[in-house]
mmCIF file of C-alpha atoms in Angstrom:
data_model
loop_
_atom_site.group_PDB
_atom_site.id
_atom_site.type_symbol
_atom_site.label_atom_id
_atom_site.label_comp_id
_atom_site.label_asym_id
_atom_site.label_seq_id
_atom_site.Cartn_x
_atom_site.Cartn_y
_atom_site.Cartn_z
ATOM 1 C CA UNK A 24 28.187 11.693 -28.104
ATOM 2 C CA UNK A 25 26.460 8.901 -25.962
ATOM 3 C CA UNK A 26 23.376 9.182 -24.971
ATOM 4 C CA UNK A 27 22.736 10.364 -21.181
ATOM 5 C CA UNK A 28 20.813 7.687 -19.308
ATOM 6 C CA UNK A 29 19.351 6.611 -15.666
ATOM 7 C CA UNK A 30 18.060 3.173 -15.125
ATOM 8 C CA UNK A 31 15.478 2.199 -13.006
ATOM 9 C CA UNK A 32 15.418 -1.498 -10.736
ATOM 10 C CA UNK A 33 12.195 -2.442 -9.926
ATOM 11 C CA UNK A 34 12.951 -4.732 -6.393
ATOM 12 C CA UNK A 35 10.753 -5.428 -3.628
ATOM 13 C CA UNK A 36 6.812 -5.264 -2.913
ATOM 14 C CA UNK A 37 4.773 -5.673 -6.426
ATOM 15 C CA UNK A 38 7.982 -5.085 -8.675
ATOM 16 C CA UNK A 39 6.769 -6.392 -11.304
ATOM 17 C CA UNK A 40 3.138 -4.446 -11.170
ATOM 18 C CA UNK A 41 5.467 -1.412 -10.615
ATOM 19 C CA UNK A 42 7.406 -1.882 -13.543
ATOM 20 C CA UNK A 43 4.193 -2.154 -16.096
ATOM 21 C CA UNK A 44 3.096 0.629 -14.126
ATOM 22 C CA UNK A 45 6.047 3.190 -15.206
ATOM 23 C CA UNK A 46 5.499 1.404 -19.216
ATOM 24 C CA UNK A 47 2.070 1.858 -19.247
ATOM 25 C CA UNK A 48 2.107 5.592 -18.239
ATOM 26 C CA UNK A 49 4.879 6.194 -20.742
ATOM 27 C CA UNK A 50 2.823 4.567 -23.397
ATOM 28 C CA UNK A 51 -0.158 7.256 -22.514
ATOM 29 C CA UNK A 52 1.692 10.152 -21.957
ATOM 30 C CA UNK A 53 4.863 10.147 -23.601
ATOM 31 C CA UNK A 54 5.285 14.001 -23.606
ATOM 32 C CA UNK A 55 5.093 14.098 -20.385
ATOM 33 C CA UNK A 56 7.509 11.367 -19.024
ATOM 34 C CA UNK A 57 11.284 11.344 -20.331
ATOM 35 C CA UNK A 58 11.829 8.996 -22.714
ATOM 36 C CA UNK A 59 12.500 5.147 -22.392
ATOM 37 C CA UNK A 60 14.882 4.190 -24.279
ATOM 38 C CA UNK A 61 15.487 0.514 -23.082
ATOM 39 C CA UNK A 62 13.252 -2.208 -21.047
ATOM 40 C CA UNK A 63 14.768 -5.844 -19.813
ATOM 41 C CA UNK A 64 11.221 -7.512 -18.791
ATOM 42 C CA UNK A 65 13.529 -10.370 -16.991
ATOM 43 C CA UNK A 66 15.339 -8.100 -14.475
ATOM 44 C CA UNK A 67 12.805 -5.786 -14.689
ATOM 45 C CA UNK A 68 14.599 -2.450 -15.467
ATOM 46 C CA UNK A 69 13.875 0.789 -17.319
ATOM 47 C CA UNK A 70 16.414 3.089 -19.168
ATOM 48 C CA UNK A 71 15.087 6.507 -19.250
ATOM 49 C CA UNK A 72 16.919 9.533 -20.525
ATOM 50 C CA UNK A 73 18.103 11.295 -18.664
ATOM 51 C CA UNK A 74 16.470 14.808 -17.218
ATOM 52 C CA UNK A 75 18.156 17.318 -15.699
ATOM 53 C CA UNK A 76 15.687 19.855 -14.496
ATOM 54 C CA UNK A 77 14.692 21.552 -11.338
ATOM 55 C CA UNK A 78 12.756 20.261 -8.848
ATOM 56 C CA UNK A 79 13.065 22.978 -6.676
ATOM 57 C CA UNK A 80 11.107 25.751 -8.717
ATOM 58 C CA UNK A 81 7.670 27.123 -7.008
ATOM 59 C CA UNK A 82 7.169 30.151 -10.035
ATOM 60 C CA UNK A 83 3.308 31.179 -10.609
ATOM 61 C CA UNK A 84 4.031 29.900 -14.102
ATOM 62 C CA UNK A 85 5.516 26.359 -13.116
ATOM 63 C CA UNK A 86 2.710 25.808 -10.722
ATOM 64 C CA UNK A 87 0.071 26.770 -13.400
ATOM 65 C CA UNK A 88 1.604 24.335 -15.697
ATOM 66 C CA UNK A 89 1.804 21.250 -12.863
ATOM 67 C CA UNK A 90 -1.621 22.103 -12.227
ATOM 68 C CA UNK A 91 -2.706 21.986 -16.208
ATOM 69 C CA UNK A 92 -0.501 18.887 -16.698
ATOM 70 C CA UNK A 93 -2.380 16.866 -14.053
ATOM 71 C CA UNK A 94 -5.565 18.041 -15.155
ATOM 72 C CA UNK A 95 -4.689 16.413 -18.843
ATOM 73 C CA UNK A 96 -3.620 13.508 -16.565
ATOM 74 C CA UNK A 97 -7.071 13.293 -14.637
ATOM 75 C CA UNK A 98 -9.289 14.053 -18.056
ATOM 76 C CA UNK A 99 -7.607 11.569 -20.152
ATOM 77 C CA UNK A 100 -9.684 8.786 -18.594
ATOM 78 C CA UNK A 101 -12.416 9.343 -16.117
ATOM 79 C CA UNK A 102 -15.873 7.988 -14.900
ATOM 80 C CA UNK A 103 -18.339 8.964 -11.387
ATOM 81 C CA UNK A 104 -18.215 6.305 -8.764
ATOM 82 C CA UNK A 105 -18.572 5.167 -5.623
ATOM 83 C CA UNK A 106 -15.756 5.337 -2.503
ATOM 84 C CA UNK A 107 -14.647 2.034 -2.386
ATOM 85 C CA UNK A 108 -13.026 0.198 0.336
ATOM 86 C CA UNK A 109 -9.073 1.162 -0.209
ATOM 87 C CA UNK A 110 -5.677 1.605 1.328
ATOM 88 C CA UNK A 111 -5.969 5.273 1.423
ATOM 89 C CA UNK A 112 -9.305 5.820 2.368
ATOM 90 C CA UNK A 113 -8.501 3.493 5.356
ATOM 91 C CA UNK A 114 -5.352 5.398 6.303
ATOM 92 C CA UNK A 115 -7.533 8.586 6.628
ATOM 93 C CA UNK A 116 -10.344 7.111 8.767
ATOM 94 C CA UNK A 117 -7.661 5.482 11.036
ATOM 95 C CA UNK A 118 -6.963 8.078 13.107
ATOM 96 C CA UNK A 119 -7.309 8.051 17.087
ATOM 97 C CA UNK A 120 -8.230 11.678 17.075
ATOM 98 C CA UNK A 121 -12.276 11.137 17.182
ATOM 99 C CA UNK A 122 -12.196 15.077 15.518
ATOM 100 C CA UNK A 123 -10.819 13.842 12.687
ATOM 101 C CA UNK A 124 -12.102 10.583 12.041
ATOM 102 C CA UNK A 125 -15.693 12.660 12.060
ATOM 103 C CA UNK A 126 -14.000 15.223 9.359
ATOM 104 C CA UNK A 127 -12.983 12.596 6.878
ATOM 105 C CA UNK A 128 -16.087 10.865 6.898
ATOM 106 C CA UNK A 129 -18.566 13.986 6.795
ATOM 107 C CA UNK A 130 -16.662 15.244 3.607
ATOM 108 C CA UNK A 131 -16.799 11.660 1.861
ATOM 109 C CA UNK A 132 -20.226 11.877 2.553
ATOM 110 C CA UNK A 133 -20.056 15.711 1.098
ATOM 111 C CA UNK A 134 -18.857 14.108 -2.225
ATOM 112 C CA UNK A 135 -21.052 11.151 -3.271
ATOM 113 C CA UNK A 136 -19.874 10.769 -6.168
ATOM 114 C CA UNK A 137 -16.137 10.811 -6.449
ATOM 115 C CA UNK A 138 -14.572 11.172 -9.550
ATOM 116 C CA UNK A 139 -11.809 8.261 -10.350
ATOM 117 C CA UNK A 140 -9.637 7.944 -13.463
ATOM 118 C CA UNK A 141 -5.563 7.742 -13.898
ATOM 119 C CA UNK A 142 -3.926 8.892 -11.510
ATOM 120 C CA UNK A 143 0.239 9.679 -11.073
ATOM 121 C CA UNK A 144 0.087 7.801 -7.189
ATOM 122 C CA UNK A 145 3.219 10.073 -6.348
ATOM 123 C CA UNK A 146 2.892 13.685 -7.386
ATOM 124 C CA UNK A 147 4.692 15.713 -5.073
ATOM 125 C CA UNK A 148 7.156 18.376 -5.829
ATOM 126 C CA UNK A 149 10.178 16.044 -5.588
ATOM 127 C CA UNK A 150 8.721 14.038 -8.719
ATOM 128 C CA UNK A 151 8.223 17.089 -11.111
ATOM 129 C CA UNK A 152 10.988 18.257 -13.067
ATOM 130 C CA UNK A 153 11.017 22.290 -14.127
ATOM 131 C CA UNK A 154 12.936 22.699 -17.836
ATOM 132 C CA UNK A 155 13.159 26.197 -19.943
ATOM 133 C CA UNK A 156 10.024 25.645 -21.514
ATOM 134 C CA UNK A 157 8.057 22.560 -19.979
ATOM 135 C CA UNK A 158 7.953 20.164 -16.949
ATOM 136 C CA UNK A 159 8.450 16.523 -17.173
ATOM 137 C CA UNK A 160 6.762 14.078 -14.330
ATOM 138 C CA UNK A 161 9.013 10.923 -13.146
ATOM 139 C CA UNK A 162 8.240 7.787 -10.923
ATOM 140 C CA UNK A 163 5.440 6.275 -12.366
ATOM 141 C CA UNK A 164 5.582 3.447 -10.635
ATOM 142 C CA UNK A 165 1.799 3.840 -8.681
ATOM 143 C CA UNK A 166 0.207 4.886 -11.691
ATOM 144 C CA UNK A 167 -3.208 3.193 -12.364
ATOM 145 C CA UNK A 168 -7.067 4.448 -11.994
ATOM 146 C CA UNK A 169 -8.057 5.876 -8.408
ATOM 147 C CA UNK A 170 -9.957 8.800 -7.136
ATOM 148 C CA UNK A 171 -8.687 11.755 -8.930
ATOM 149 C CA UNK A 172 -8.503 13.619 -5.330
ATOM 150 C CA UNK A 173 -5.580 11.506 -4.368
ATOM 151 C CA UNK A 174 -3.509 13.623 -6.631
ATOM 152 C CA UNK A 175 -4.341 16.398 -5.979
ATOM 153 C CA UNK A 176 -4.036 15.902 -2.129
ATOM 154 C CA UNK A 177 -0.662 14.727 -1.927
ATOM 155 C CA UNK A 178 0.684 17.883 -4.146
ATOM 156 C CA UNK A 179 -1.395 20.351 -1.993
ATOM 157 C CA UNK A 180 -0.337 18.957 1.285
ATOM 158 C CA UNK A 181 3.132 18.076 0.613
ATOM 159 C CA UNK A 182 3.301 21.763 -1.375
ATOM 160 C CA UNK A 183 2.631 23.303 2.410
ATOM 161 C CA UNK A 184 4.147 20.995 4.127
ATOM 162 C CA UNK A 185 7.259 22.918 2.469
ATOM 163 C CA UNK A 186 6.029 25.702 2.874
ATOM 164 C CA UNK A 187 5.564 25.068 6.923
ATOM 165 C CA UNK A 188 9.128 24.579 6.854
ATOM 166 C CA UNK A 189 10.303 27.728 4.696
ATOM 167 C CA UNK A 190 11.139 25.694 2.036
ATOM 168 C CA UNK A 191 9.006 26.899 -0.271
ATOM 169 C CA UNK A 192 7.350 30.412 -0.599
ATOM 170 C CA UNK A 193 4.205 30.713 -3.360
ATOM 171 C CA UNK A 194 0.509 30.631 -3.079
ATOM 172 C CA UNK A 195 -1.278 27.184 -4.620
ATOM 173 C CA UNK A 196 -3.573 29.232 -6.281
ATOM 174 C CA UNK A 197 -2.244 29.273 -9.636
ATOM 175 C CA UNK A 198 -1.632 25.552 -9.189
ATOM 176 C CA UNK A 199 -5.533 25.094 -8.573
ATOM 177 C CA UNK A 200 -6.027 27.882 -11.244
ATOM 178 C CA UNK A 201 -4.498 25.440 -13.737
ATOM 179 C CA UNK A 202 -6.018 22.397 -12.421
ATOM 180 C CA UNK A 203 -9.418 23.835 -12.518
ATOM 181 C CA UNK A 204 -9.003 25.239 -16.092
ATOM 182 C CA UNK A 205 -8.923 22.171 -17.547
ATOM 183 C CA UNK A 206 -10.530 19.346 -15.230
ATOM 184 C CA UNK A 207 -14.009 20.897 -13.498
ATOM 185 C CA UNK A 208 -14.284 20.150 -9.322
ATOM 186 C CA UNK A 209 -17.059 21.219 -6.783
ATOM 187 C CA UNK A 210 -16.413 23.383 -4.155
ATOM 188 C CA UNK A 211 -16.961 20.104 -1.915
ATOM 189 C CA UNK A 212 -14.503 18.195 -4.178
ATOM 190 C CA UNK A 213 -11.990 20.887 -3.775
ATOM 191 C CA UNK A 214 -12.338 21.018 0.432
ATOM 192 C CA UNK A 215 -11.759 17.331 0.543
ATOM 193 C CA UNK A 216 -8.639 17.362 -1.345
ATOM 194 C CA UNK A 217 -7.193 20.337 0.190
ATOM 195 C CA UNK A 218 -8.124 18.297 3.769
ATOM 196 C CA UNK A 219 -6.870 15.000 2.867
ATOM 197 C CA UNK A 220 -3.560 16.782 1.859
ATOM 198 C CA UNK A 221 -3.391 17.740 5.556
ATOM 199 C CA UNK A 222 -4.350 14.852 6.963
ATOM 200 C CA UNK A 223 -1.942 12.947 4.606
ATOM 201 C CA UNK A 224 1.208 15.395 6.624
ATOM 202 C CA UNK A 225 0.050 14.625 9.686
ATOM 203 C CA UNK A 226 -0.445 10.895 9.333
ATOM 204 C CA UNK A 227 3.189 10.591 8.220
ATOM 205 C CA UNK A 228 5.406 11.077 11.270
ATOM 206 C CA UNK A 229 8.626 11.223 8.561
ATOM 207 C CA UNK A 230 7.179 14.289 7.744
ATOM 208 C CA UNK A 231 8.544 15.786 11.541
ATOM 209 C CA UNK A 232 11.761 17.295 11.454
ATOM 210 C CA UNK A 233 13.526 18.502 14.649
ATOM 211 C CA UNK A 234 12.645 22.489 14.192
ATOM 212 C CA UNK A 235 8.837 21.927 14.117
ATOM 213 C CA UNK A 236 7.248 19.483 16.492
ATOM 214 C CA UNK A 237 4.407 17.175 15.283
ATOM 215 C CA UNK A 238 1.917 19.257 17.363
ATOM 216 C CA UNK A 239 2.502 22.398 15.765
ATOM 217 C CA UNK A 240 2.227 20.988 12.565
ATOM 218 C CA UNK A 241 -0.983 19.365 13.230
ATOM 219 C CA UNK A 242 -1.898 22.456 14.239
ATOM 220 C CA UNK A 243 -1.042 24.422 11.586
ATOM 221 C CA UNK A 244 -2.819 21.947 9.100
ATOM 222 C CA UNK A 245 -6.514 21.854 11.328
ATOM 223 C CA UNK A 246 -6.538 25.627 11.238
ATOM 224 C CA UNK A 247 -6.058 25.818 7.537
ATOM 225 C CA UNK A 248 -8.632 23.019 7.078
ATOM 226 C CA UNK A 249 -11.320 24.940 8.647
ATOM 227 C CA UNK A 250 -10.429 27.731 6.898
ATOM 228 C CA UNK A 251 -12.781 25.990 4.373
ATOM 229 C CA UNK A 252 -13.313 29.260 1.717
ATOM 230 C CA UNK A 253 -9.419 29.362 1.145
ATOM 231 C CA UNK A 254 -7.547 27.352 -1.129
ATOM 232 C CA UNK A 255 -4.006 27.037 -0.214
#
């Protein structure tokens, strides 16, 4: 019987960085990423097999294992820095609300030393595949070395996000109870990400759908920011 397959184009912005990105990542975790089972460096495409898992599942079990799986993911490859002029870090500390320009840059300074090493660039729900016995992580294509808290912030905030729109129902604390039984944070460390994955929702107006107004969800994310003893 043939082989099932799904190939990927790489077109557009930094196609070709994109495309080493998704081989490299394979190369370092191969468990974790369905297999490749064809490249063309020319037209810059990847065959992967093809996955069919869930990418709807929310179980205490499956987010304890997205949670561990990143953690290997962070681990694999990390050093102590210094925040460095970036993209993201400039997205956060270009807002016009003066409140939360303030925030951001009081809990960099909370966290002198971030903590960089590989990081997925994507890893939100849509991107993480639930099978019987194991998850598999697609879309690759951002992967390279960053602060860790990146990760971790786009899960968390696009996990509620979700879950402001009844989309999705569990607690993140078995996602942060995996996380944190395999890759140590601070409580500071752990505040920032759990803020930046706010502030990440509400800096993304595509994130608005007609039922919920941007207001209320900015609302909903500053009061469970300052709810800074809770891990959501």
């Amino acid at each position: 019987m043939k082989e099932r397959s799904f190939t990927k184009q790489f077109r557009g912005d930094r196609a070709e960085k994109r495309y080493q990105n998704e081989l490299d990542a394979h190369l370092l975790f191969p468990d974790l990423i369905p297999a490749v089972l064809s490249t063309d460096e020319e037209l810059l495409e990847i065959t992967f097999e093809h996955i069919s898992g869930d990418s709807t599942e929310c179980s205490n079990e499956f987010l304890f294992a997205v949670g561990t799986a990143l953690a290997n993911i962070h681990k694999s490859h990390q050093s102590f820095s210094e925040w460095k002029n970036s993209n993201l870090i400039e997205r956060y500390k270009s807002f016009s609300d003066k409140y939360l320009v303030e925030l951001v840059d009081h809990l960099l300074d909370d966290v002198p030393k971030p903590l960089y090493g590989f990081t997925h660039g994507d890893y939100r729900r849509r991107n993480i595949l639930a099978l019987p016995d194991t998850i598999k992580v697609v879309d690759w294509e951002f992967f390279g070395i960053n602060f860790v808290y990146w990760d971790l912030a786009i899960f968390a905030g696009d996990y509620v996000h979700q879950k402001f729109h009844n989309l999705q129902t569990n607690s993140l604390k078995p996602f942060w109870e995996g996380y944190l039984a395999g890759n140590e944070l601070t409580k500071e460390e752990l505040i920032l990400c759990k803020t930046l994955g706010g502030l990440d929702i509400i800096a993304d107006p595509s994130c608005y759908n007609q039922e919920k107004s941007p207001q209320n969800q900015k609302n909903y994310f500053l009061t469970l920011m300052r709810q800074k003893n809770s891990i959501y």
